[in-house]
Structures are given as C-alpha cells and as structure tokens.
PDB file of C-alpha atoms in Angstrom:
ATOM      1  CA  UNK A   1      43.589  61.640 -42.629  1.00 41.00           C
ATOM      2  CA  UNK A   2      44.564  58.335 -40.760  1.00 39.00           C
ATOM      3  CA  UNK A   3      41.066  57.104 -40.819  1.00 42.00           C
ATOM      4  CA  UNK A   4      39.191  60.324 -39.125  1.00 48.00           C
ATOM      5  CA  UNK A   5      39.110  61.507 -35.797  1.00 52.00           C
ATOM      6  CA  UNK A   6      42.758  62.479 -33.234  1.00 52.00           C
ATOM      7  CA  UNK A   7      45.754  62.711 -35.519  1.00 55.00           C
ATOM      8  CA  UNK A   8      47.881  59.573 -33.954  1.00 53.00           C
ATOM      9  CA  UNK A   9      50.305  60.245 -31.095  1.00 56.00           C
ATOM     10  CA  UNK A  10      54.068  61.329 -32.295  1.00 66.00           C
ATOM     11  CA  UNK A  11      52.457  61.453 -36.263  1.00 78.00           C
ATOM     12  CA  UNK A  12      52.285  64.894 -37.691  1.00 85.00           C
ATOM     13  CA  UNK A  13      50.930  65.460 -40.729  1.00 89.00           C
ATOM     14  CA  UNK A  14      51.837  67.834 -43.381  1.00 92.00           C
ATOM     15  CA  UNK A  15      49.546  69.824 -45.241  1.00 95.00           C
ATOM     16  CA  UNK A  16      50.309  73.145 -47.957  1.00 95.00           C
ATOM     17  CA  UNK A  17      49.322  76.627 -48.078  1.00 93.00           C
ATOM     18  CA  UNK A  18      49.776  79.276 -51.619  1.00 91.00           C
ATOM     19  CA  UNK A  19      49.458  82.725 -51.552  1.00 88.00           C
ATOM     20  CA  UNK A  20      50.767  84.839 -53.414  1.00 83.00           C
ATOM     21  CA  UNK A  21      52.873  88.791 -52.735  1.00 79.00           C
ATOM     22  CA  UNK A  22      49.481  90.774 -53.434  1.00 75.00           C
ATOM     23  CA  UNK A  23      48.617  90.955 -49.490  1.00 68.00           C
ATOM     24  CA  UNK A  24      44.973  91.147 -50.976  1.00 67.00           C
ATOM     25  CA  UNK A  25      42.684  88.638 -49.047  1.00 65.00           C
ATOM     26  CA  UNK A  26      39.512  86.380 -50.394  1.00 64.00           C
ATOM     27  CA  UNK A  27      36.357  87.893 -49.157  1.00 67.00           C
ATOM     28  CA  UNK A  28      33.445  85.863 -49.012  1.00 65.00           C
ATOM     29  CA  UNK A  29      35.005  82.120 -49.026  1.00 71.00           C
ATOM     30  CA  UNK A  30      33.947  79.289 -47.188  1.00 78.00           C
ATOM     31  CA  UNK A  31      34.286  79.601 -43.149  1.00 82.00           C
ATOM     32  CA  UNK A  32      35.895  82.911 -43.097  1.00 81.00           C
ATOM     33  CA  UNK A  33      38.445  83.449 -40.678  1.00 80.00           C
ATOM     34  CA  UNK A  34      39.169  79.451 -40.537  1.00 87.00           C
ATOM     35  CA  UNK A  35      43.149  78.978 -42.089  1.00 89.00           C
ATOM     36  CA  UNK A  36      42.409  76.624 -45.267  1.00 91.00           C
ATOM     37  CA  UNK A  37      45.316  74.270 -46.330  1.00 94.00           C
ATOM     38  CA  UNK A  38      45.352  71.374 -48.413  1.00 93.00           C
ATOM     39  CA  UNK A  39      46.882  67.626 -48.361  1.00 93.00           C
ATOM     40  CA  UNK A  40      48.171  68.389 -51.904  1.00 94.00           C
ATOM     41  CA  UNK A  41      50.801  70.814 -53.155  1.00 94.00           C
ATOM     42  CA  UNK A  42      49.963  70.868 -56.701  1.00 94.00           C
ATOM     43  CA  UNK A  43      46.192  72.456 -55.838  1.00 93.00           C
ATOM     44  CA  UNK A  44      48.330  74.650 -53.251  1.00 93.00           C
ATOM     45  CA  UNK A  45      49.802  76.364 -55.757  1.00 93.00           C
ATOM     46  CA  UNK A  46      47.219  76.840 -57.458  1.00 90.00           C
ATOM     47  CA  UNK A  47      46.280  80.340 -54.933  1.00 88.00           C
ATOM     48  CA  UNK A  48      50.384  81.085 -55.544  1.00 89.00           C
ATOM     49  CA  UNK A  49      54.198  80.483 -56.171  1.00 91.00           C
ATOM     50  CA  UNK A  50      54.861  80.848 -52.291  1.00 92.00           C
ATOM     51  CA  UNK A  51      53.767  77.228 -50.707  1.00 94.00           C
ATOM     52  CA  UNK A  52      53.926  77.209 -46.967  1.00 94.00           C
ATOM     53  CA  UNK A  53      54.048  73.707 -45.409  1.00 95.00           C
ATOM     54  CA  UNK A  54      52.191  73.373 -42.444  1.00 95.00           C
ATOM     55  CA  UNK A  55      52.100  70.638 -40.061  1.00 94.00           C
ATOM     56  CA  UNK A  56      48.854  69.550 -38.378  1.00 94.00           C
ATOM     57  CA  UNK A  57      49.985  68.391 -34.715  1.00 92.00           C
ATOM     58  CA  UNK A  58      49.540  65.191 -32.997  1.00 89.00           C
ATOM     59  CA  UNK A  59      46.559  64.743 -31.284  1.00 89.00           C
ATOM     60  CA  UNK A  60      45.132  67.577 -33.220  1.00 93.00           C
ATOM     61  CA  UNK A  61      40.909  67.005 -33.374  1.00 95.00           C
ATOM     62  CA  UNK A  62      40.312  66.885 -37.078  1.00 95.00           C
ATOM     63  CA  UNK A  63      36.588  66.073 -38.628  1.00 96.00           C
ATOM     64  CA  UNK A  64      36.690  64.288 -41.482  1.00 95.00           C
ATOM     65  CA  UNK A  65      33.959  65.189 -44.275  1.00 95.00           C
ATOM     66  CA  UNK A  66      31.903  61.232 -44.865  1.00 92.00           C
ATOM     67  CA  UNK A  67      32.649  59.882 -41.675  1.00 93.00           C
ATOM     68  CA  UNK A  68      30.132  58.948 -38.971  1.00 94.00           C
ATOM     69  CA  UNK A  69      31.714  61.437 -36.893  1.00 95.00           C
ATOM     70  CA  UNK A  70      30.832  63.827 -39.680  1.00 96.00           C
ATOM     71  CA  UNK A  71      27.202  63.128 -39.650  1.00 95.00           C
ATOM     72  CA  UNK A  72      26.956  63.083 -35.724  1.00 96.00           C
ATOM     73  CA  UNK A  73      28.299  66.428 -35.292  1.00 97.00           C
ATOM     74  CA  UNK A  74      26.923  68.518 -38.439  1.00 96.00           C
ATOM     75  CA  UNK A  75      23.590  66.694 -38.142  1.00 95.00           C
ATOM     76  CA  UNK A  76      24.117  65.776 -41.536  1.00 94.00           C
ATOM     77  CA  UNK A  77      23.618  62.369 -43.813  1.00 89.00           C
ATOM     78  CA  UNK A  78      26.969  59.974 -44.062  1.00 88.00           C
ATOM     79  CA  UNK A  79      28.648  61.016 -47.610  1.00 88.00           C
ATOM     80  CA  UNK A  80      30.039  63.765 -49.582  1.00 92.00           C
ATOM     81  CA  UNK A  81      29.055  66.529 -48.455  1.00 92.00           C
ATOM     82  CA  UNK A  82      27.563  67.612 -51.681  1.00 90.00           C
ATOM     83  CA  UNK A  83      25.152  64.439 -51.439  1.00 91.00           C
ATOM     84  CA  UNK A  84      24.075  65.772 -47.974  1.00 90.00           C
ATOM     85  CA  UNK A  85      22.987  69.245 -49.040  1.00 91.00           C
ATOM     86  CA  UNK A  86      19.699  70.447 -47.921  1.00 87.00           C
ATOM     87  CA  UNK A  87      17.108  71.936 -50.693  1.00 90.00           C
ATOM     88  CA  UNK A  88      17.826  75.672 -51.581  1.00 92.00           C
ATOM     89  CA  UNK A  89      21.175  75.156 -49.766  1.00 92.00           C
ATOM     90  CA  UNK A  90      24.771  75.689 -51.733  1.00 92.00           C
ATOM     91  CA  UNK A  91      28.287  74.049 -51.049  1.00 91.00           C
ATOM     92  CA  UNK A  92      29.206  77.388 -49.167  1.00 91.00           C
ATOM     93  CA  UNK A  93      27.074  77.134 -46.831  1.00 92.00           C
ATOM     94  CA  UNK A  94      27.118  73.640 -46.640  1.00 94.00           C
ATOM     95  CA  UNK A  95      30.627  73.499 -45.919  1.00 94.00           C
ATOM     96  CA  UNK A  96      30.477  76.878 -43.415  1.00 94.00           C
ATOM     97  CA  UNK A  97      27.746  75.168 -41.367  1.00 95.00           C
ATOM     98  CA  UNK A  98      30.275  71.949 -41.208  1.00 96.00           C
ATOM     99  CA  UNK A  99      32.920  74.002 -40.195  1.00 96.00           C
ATOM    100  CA  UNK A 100      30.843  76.004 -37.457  1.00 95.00           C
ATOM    101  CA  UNK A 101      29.470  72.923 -35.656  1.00 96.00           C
ATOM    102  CA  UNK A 102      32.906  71.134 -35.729  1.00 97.00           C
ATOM    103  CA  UNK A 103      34.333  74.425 -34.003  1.00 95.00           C
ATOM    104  CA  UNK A 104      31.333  74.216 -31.277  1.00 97.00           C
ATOM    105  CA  UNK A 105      32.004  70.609 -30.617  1.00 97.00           C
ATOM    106  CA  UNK A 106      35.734  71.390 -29.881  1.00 97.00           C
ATOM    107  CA  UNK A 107      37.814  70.255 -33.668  1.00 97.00           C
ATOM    108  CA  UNK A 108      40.664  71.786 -34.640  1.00 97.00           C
ATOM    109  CA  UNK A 109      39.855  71.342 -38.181  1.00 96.00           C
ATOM    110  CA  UNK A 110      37.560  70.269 -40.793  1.00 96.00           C
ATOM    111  CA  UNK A 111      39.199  68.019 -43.879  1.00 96.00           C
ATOM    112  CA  UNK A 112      36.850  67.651 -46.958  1.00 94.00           C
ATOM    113  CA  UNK A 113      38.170  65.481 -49.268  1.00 91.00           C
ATOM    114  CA  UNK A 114      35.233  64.920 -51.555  1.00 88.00           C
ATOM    115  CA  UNK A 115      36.618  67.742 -53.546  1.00 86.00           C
ATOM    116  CA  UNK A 116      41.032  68.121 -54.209  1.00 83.00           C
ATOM    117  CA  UNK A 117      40.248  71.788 -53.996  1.00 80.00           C
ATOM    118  CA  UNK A 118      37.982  72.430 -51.109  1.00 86.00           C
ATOM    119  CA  UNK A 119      40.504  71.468 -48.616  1.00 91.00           C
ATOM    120  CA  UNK A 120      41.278  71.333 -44.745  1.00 95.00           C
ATOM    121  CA  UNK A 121      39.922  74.207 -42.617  1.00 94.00           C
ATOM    122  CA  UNK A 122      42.058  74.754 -39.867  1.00 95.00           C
ATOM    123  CA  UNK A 123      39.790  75.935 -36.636  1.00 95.00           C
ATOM    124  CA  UNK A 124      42.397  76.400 -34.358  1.00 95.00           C
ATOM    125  CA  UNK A 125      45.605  77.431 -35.046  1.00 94.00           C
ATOM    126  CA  UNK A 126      47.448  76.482 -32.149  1.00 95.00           C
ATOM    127  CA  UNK A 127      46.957  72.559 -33.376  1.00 95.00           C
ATOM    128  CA  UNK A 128      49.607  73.408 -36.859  1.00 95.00           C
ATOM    129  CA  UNK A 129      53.122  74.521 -36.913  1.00 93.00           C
ATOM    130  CA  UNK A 130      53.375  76.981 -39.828  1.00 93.00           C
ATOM    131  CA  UNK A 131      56.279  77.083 -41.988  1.00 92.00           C
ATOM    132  CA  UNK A 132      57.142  73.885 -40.998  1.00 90.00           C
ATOM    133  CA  UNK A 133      60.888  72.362 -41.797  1.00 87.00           C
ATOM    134  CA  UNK A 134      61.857  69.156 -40.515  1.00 77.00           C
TER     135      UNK A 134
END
C-alpha cells in the first residue's frame, strides 16, 4: 500500500467490496465487526455480483502485514503472518489479534497481503468513502 504506514497526502486509494442480495451476514470471520475489502476486484467478487468500490482516504493509518511497523505493534516476528504464528495458534486468530492491537494503537486498517483473499480490514470507517465514483 505505498510502502506501509499514512496513505500519502492528496492519494486515495481504491479498494473493492462483494456481497451479494441475501442480507445474510458471515458469522465467525476474522475481526468481526472490522469492514473487510480487498485491493483486487476479481477476489471481490468472489463474496458477490454487487462490487462496491471504496476509497481508503489520505492520511488514513493503515498497518501493513510484514512490515516493521507490523511486528512493533502486534508484538509479532517480521513476515507473513502465517510464518509468525504462535504454537496451537490458527490464522483466525492470528489475524484477529493483528487487527485488535492495530485498533488500540490508533490504525484505521489492517492490509494483509500475504494471502489475495485475506484482505484489508478496515478499523475505522470514517478513513473510506464507500461507493466511491470519481
């Protein structure tokens, strides 16, 4: 995401959301409650037809899975975060506990990009524009 860290001043950058008409909601997932989005439309719609594009804002704190920032502030080993799991622990909860201690030390969002389909969690909503149009 433009090398980790603050999205750059006046740059937005646009990410995808699927769903589908069903209303019906995934229980259980990774961070619940945290909006998840993705850099790529093709794994968008994958979760449905109806692809929202969603602009992260600039300035926007974003926390970018293999950084040193990453490691700092989950308290975890620089890599994947797969690589950095702890014994008995699963991707999950891995990825929850990521998300979690980026939201306590003030992100907006959470990009792992080890995996196309895991994603960007979005913390805080008030750093994206939904159904963005330029």
């Amino acid at each position: 995401i433009f090398g980790g860290g603050k999205i750059p001043d006046g740059k937005l950058r646009i990410v995808y959301r699927g769903t589908n008409d069903s209303g019906e909601r995934i229980k259980g997932g990774i961070s619940e409650g945290a909006l998840f989005v993705t850099p790529h439309e093709d794994v968008a719609r994958l979760y449905g037809d109806n692809v929202e594009r969603i602009a992260i804002n600039p300035g926007a704190r974003v926390l970018v899975e293999g950084s040193p920032e990453f490691a700092k502030v989950t308290g975890r080993r620089k890599g994947p975060l797969f690589r950095t799991m702890q014994t008995g622990e699963n991707l999950k909860d891995a990825a929850t506990d990521s998300v979690n201690k980026a939201k306590a030390a003030g992100y907006d969002a959470v990009e792992f990009n080890s995996m196309r389909d895991l994603g960007i969690a979005i913390i805080n909503e008030s750093a994206v524009r939904r159904n963005f149009t330029e």
